[in-house]
Each structure stands twice: as C-alpha cells, then as structure tokens.
Coordinates of C-alpha atoms (C1' of nucleotides) in Angstrom, one line a residue:
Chain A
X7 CA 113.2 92.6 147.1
X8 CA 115.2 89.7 148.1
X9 CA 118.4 91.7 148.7
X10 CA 116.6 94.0 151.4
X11 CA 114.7 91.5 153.5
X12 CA 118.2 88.9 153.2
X13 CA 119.8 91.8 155.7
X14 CA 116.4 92.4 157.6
X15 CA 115.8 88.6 158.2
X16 CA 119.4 88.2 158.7
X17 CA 119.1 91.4 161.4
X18 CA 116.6 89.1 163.3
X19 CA 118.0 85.7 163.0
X20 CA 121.3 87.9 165.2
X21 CA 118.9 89.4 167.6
X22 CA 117.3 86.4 168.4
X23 CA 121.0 84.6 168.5
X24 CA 121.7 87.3 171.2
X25 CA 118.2 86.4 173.4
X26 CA 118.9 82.7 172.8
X27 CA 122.7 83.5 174.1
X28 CA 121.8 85.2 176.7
X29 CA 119.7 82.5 178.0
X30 CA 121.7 80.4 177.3
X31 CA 124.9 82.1 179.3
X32 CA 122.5 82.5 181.9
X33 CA 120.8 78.9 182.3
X34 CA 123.0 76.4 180.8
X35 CA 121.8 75.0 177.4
X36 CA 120.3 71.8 178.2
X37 CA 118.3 73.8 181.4
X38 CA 117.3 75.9 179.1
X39 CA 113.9 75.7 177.1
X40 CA 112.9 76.7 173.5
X41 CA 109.6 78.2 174.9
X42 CA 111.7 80.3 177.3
X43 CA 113.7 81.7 174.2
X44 CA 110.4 82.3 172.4
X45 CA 109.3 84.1 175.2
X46 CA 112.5 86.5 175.6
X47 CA 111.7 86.9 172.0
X48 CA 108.3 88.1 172.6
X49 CA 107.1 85.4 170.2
X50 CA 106.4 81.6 171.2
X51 CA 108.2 78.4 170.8
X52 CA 107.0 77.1 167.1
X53 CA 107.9 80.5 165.1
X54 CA 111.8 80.1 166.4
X55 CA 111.6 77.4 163.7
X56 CA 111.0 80.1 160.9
X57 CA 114.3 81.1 161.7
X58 CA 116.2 78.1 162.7
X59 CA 116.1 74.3 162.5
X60 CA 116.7 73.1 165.8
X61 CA 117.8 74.5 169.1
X62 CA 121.6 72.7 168.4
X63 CA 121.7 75.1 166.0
X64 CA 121.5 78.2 167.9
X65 CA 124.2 77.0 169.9
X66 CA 126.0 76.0 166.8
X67 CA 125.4 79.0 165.1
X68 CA 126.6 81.2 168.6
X69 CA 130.1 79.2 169.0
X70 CA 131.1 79.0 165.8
X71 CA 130.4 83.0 165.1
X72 CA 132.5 83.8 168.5
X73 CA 135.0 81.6 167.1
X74 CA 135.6 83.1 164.1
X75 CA 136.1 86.5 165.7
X76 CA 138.5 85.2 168.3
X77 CA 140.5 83.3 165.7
X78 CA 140.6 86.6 163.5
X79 CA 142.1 88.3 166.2
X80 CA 144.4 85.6 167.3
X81 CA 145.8 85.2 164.3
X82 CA 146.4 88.2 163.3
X83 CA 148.3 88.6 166.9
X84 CA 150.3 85.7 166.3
X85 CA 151.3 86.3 163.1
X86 CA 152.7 89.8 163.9
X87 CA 156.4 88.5 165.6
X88 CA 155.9 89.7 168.6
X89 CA 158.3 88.5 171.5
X90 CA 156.8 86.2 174.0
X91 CA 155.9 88.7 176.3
X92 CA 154.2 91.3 174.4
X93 CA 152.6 88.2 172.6
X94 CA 151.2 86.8 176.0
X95 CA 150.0 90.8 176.7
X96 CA 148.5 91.1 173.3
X97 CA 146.6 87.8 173.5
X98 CA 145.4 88.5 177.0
X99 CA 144.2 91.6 176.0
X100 CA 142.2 90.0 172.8
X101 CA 140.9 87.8 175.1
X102 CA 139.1 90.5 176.8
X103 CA 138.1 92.3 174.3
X104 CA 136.2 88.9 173.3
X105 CA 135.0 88.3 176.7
X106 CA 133.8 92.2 176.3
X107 CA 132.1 91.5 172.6
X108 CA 130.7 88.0 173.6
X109 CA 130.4 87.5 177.0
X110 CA 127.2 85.4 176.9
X111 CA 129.2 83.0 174.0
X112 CA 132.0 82.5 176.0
X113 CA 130.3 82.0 178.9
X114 CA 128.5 79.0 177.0
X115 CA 131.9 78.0 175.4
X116 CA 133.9 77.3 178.9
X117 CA 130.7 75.4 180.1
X118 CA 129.4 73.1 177.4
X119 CA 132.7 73.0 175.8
X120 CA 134.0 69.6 176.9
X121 CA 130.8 67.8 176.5
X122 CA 129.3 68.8 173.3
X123 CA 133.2 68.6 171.6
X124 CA 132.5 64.9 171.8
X125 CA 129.6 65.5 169.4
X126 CA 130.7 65.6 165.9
X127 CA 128.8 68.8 164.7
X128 CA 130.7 70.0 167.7
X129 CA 134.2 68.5 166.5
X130 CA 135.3 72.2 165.8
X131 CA 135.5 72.9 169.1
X132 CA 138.1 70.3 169.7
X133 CA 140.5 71.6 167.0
X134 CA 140.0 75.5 167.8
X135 CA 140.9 74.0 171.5
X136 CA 143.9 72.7 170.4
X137 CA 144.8 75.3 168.0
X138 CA 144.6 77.7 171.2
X139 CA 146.6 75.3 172.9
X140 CA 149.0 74.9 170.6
X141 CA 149.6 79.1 170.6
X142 CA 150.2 79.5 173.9
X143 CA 152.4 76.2 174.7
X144 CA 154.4 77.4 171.7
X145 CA 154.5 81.3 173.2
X146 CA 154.9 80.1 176.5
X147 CA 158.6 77.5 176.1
X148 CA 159.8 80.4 173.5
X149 CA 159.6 83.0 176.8
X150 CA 161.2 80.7 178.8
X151 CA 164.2 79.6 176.2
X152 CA 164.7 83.5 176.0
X153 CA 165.0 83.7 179.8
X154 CA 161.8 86.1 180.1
X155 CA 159.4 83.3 181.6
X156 CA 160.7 81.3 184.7
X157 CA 161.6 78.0 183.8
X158 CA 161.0 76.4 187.2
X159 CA 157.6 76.0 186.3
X160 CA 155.7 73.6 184.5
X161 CA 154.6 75.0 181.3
X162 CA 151.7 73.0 181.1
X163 CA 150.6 74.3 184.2
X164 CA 151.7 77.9 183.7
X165 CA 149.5 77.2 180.2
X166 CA 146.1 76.2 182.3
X167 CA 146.7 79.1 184.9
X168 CA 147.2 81.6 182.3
X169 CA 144.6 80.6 180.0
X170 CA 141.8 79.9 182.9
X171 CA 142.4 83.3 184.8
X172 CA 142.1 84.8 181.3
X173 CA 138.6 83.4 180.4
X174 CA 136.6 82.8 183.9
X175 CA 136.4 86.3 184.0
X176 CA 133.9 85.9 181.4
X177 CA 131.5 84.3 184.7
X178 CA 131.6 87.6 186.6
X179 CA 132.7 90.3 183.7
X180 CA 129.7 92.7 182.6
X181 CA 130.2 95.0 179.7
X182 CA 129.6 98.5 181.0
X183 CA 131.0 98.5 184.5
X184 CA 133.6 100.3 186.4
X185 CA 136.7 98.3 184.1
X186 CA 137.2 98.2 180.9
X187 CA 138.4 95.4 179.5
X188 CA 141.6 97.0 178.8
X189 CA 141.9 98.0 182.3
X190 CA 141.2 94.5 183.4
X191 CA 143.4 93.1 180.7
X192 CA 146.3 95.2 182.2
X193 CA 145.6 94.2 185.9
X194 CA 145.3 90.7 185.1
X195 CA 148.7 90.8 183.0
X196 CA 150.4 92.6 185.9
X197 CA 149.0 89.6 188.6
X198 CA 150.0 86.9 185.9
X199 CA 153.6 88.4 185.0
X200 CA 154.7 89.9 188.2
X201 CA 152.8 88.3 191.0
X202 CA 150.4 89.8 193.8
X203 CA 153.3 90.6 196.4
X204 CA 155.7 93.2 196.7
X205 CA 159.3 92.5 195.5
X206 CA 161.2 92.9 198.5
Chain B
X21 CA 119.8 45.7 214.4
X22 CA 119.3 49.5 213.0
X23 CA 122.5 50.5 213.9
X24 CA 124.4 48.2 211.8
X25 CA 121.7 48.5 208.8
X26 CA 121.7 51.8 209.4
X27 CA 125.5 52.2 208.7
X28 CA 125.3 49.5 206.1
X29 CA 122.6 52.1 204.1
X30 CA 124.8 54.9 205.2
X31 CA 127.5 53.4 203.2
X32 CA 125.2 52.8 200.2
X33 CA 124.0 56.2 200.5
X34 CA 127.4 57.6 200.0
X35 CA 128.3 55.2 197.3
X36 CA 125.4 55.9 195.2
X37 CA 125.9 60.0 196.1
X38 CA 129.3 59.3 194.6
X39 CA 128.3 58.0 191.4
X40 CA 125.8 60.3 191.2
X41 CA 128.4 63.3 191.8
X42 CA 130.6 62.0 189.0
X43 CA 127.4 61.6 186.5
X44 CA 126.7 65.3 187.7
X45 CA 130.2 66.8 187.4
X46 CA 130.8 65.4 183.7
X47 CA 127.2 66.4 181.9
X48 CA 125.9 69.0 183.9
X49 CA 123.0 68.4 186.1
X50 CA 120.0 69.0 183.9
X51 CA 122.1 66.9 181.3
X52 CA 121.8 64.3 183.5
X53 CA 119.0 61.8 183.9
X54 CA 118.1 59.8 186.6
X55 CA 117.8 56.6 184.6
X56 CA 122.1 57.3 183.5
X57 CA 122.4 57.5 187.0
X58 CA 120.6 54.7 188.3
X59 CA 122.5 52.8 185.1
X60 CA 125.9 53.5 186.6
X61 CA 124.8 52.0 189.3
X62 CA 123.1 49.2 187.9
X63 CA 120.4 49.6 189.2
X64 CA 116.6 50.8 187.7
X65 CA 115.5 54.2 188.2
X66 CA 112.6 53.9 190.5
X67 CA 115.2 51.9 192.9
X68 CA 116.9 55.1 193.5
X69 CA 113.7 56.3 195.5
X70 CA 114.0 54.1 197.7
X71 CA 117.4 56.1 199.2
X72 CA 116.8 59.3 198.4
X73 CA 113.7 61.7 197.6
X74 CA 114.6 63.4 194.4
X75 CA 116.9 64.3 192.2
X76 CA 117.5 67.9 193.7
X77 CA 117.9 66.0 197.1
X78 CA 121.1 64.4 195.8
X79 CA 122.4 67.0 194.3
X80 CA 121.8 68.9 197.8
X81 CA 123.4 66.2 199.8
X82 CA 126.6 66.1 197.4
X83 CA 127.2 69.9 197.6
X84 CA 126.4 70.7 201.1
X85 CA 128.4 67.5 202.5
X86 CA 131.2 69.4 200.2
X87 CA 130.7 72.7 201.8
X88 CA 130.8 71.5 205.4
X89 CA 134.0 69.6 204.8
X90 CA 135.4 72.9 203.0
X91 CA 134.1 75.2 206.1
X92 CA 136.1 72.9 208.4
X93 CA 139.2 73.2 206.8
X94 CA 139.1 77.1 206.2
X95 CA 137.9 78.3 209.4
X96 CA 140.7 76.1 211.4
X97 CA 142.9 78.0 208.7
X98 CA 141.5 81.2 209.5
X99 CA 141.3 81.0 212.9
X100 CA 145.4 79.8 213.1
X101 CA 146.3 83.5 213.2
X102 CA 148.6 83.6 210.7
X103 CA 150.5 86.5 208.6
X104 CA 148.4 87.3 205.1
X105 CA 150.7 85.9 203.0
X106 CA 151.0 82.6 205.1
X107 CA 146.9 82.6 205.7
X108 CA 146.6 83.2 201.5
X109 CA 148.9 80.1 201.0
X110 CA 147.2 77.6 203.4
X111 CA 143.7 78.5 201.8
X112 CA 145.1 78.1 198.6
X113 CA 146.8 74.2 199.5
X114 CA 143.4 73.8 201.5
X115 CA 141.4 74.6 198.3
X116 CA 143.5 72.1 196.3
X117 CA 142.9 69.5 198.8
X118 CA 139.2 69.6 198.9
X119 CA 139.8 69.6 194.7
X120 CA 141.5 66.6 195.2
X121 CA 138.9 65.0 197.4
X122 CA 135.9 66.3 196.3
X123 CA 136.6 66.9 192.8
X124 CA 132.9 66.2 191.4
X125 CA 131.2 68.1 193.6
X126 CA 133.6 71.1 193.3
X127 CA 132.6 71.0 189.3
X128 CA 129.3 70.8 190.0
X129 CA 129.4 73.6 192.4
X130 CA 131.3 75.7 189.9
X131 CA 128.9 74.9 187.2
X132 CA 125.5 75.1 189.1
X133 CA 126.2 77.7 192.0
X134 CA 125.0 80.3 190.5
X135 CA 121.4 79.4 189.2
X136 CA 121.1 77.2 192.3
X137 CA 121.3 80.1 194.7
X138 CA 118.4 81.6 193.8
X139 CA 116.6 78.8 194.9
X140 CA 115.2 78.8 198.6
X141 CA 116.3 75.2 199.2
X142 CA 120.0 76.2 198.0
X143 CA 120.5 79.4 199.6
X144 CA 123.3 78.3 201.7
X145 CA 125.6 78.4 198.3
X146 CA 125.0 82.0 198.6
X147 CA 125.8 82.4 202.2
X148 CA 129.0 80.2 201.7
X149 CA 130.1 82.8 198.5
X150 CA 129.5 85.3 201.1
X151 CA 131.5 84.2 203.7
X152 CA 134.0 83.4 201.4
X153 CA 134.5 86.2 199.7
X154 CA 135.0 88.0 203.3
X155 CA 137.6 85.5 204.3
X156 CA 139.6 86.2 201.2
X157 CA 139.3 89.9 200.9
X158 CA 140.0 90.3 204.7
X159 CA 142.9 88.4 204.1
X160 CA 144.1 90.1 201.2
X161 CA 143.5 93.9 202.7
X162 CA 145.3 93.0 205.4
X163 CA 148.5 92.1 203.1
X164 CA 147.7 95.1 201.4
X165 CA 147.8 97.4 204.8
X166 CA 151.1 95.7 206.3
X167 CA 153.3 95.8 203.1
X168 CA 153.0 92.4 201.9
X169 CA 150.8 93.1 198.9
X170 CA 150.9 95.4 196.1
X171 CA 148.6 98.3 196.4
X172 CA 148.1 99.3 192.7
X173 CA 145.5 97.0 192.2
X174 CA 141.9 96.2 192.4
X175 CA 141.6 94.3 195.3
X176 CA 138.0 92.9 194.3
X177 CA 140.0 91.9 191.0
X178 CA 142.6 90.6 192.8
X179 CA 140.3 88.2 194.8
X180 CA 138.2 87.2 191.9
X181 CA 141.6 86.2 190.1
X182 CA 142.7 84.0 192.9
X183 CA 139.5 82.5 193.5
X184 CA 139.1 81.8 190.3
X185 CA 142.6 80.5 189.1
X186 CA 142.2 77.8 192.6
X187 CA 139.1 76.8 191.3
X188 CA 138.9 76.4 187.9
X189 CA 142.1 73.4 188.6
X190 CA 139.0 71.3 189.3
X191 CA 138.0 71.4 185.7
X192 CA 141.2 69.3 184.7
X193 CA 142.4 67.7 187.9
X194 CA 142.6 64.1 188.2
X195 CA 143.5 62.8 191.5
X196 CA 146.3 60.2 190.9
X197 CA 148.1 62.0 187.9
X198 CA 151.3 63.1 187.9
X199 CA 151.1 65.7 190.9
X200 CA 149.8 65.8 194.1
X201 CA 147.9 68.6 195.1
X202 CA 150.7 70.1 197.2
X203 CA 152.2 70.5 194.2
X204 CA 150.2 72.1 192.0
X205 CA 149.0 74.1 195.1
X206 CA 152.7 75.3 195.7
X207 CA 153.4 76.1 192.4
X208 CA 150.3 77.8 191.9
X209 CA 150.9 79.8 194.8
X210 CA 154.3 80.9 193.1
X211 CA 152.6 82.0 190.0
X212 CA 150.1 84.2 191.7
X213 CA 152.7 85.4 194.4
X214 CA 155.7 86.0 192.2
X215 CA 154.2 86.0 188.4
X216 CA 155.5 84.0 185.8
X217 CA 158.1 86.4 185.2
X218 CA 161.8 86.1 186.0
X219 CA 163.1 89.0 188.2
X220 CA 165.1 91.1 186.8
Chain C
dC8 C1' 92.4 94.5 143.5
dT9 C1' 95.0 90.2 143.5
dC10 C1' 99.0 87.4 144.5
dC11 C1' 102.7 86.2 147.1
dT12 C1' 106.1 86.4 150.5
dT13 C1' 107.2 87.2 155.3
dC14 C1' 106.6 86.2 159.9
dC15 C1' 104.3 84.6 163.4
dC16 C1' 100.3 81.7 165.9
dT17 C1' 97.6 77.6 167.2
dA18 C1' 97.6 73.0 168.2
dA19 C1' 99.3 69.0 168.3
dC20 C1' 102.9 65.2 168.2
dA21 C1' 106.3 61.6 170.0
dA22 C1' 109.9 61.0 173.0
dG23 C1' 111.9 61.6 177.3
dT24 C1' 111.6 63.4 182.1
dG25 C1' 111.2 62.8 187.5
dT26 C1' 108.4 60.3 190.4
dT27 C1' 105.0 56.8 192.5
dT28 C1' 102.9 52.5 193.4
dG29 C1' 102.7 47.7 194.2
dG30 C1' 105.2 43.7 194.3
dT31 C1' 109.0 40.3 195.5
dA32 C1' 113.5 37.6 196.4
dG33 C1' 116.4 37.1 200.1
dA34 C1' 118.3 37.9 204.4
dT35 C1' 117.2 38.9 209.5
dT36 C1' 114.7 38.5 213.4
dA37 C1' 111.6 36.3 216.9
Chain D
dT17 C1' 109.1 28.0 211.0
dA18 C1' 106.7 32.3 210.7
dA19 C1' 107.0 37.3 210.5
dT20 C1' 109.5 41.3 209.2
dC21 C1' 112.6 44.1 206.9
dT22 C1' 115.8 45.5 203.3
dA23 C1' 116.8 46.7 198.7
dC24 C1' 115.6 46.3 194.6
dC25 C1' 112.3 45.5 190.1
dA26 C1' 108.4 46.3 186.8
dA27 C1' 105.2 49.2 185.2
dA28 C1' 103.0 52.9 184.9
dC29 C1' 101.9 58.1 186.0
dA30 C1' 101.7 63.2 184.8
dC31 C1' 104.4 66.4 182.8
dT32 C1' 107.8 68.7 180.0
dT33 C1' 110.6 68.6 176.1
dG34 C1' 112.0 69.8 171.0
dT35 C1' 109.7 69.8 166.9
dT36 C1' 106.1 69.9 163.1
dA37 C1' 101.9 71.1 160.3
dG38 C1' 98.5 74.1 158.8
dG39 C1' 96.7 78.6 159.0
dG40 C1' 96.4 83.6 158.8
dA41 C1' 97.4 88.7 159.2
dA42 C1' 100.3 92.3 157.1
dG43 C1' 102.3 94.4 153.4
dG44 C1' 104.8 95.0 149.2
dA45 C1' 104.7 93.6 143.9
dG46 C1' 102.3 92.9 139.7

DNA sequence: CTCCTTCCCTAACAAGTGTTTGGTAGATTA
DNA sequence: TAATCTACCAAACACTTGTTAGGGAAGGAG
C-alpha cells in the first residue's frame, strides 16, 4: 500500500534529517562526511542515496523545514498588533521555542548561513534574512517613535544585539536542562529591555 | 645575514598567515583549500610548504597569536583593580578592540573553537574558555555581591549573554565602517548595562 | 508459490584533498 | 667568479570525498 509506506518512508527520510542535523550542528557541514552520517544511521554511505539525492540536499531539506516553522510563527506574531514591546517579547520568546524545537538547524543556519546564501538553491536564505530584518527594524523605530525604546541608540545596532543575543544561544542551549526556553526567553528579555545593573 | 632574512621571512610569514586568516574566517576552515589560499596569494600550493608545515599549523599560528594578544590586554585589565562595573566595561572595549584587530581570527575562533578543543594540539582554546569564563563570572559575582548588579538572574546566563553579544559583533564588523570600536563598544555596553528601554 | 517493491549492501568511480619531492631563477655571500 | 641560500614552481603522491551501479534479502500482494 502506497499510502502506508509514503508516511513510513517519510518517518525515515525525518529520522535520518535529524542524525544528518545533528552531525551536521555538531561538525560543520563541509567537515562533515556522508559516511559519518551513514554510520550514525547505522547504515553506510551509498543507501543515504535511497533516501536523498545529494548531501546539499539534507542541508536543503533541514533549513528550509526550520524555516517554515519559524516563519509560521513569526507571522502569525506579527500580524497579531501587538505594541513594540510585547511584539519584541513575543518574538524573543518564538525564537526560543525554535532554538528549543531545532536546535541542531539553527545551529547550522547561523554558521553556514552567509556562505551558502550566495548559492542560488540557497537564495531563500537571503530573503527569509531580510524578511527577519525587515520585522524587527520595523518593530524596533515604531518602539522608539512611541517613546518605549531609547532613541539614543542606533537601531541598526540595537537590531544586531537583539537579534544575535537571541539566536547564539542556540551554540550552548540544550533541550532538557535546568531552563526552559521560556525561562531563558524571559531572562534574556529582562537583560535586553532593562539592563544587567540595578537602577539606582 | 639571518637576522635580516629572518625578519624579512618573519614578515612573509605574517602576510601569508593574514591571507590565510581571511580565506579561513569567510568559508570556514574545512571549506577552505590550500590551493584558494595559496591563489590569494599568488602563489602555487606546494610553495606554501615551504613557510609553514600544514594546514592545521596555520590555522594554529593564527589563533594562538590571537589568543596571546587577547591574554595581554585582559589580564593588564584584570589586574587594574577596578570596581565590577568599570572592570565589565574595559573587557567589553578590550573585546571590541581585539575584534577590530584581529577580526579573522576571532570568526574563526568562534566558528572552530569548539570542535578544535578536543584536539590535543588545540587544547589551549579550552584552557583560554576556561580562564575566561572565570574572569567574567568573577567579575560579574562581584557586582552581584556589592549592589551593582541585579540579583534575580542567572548569573551563568548572564555571562553567556555578554560573552556572546561582544562576540558575535565579529560576525558583521568591518574595521573602517562608520564606527570605531569605542563606539560600538560604548554603546553596547549601554544596552547590556541599562537595556534598550527608556526609564520610566 | 511467484512477483514486486522496499531498503539496504558491496564495490567501485572520478574529482578533489593535503602534502612531498626535485628542480630552478635570482639574489647574496665569500 | 664560484658557491650558497631564498622563495618559489612543476608534477606527482596517497588518500578522502560525494556519488553511482548492480545486487540481494525481506516481506507483502496477487
């Protein structure tokens, strides 16, 4: 039956997307080998080629699945009116709930990001970059004509602070630890929007 | 006359490391092949042998001579005596400096540290994290202890995030752009100190 | 039982990798 | 002028890389 062993082989195409992510994450994808995936597999390097066409596609098939979950839940944060503060809080919070769901992905995404962008099967990761940039300038200058963000700051440089604190975390963050990412989420919005000092 | 070949190679050395440090920082070091490298410096591959002994020697030289430089600057800084918010402030303008120096090799040290230090030969990149993750959380327990820093956080959290949020500048930095690194270092410094929030 | 699909293995390929060896033009030294 | 040294080139080496082609065991379908 076609319909049953769709889902199954579709169950281990994923599983072997999560190996290969790992590896991946934990490597860098050009230090990485295929035979080393196959053998986190359990299986060796020709039968990955059952399952995929190429070793780009792994990775293409890993970004572009995280990226359609983040953008789901972007979007749905952004187009919910929010006032530049909670907006900054919710997004923060998504972010970490992404870095939570795909760590491995967005540990690949912040280091290959810039070089494989160049690449036109890669081109997507240029727009969803400035797509995200775009939503947080534009969230960012509204908090600041409203006289909740400081305006003695440059935006663009609040923009690379907020969004670089947010998603570095993916380089040390392990899903099951002592935070959750809502915990970390708040703790991180509380350092961004109020500072690591006591007001005196 | 060695001595004057010998500074005469010594410059070469460091001109070819630089090249090299640049070809690392923007593919990644597996990414990059010894041939690009030789290329850039227009020169054949095999030519390269006769300065250094390997690839991983390179990349050794470039990140250690980066570390030593950083070690200088942060132990004068930590050995001034000063309060915890002034000691957190000179490392963070010290950290921006050595970005603006030794941008390339920060990237690569960002990008490669932690696969790296599990290697024998690179095991000082652990010792340095070590140290420096003392440094910072002495530093910021201290503040913590006499007033000058909020106690309702993580303070592990709190050091990853302004480790992280110095760091990470090296990703986008350009020396020569529109500001200097005393800049970005102050204002950074206001954003982790006081948030991005106005006070009210 | 037979056929067929699924999923993997075995074995090899061509291209690219870091590295070595021997040579050589040109400057430096004696 | 002869000898030596410096900094590179030319060509190959052994090895690893991603990828492919053919085969075969297992199990469900007819």
């Amino acid at each position: 039956m076609t319909a049953i062993t769709g889902t199954a082989s579709a169950e281990r195409r994923a599983e072997l997307l999560a190996t290969a992510a790992e590896v991946f994450a934990a490597q860098g994808y050009n230090a990485t080998t295929v035979r080393r995936i196959a053998d986190e597999a359990g299986m060796l390097a020709g039968s990955l080629y059952y399952h995929f066409d190429s070793k780009e596609s792994m990775l293409d098939e890993i970004l572009s699945a995280f990226l359609d979950e983040l953008w789901t839940g972007y979007d749905t944060v952004l187009a919910a009116g929010l006032g530049p503060r909670e907006a900054i809080g919710a997004l923060v919070t998504q972010s970490f709930r992404q870095i939570d769901r795909h760590g491995p992905a967005v540990a690949i995404y912040q280091r290959e990001s810039r070089h494989l962008s160049a690449q036109p099967r890669f081109a997507y990761l240029a727009d969803s970059q400035l797509k995200f940039e775009n939503a947080w300038l534009r969230t960012l200058e509204r908090g600041v004509a409203e006289g909740a963000f400081r305006g003695d700051l440059d935006v663009r440089l609040v923009y690379r602070f907020v969004r670089d604190t947010v998603w570095v975390a993916a380089s040390w963050y392990r899903p099951g630890g002592t935070h959750s990412p809502e915990e970390i989420a708040r703790q991180y919005l509380s350092m961004v929007l109020a500072g690591i000092t006591t007001k005196t």
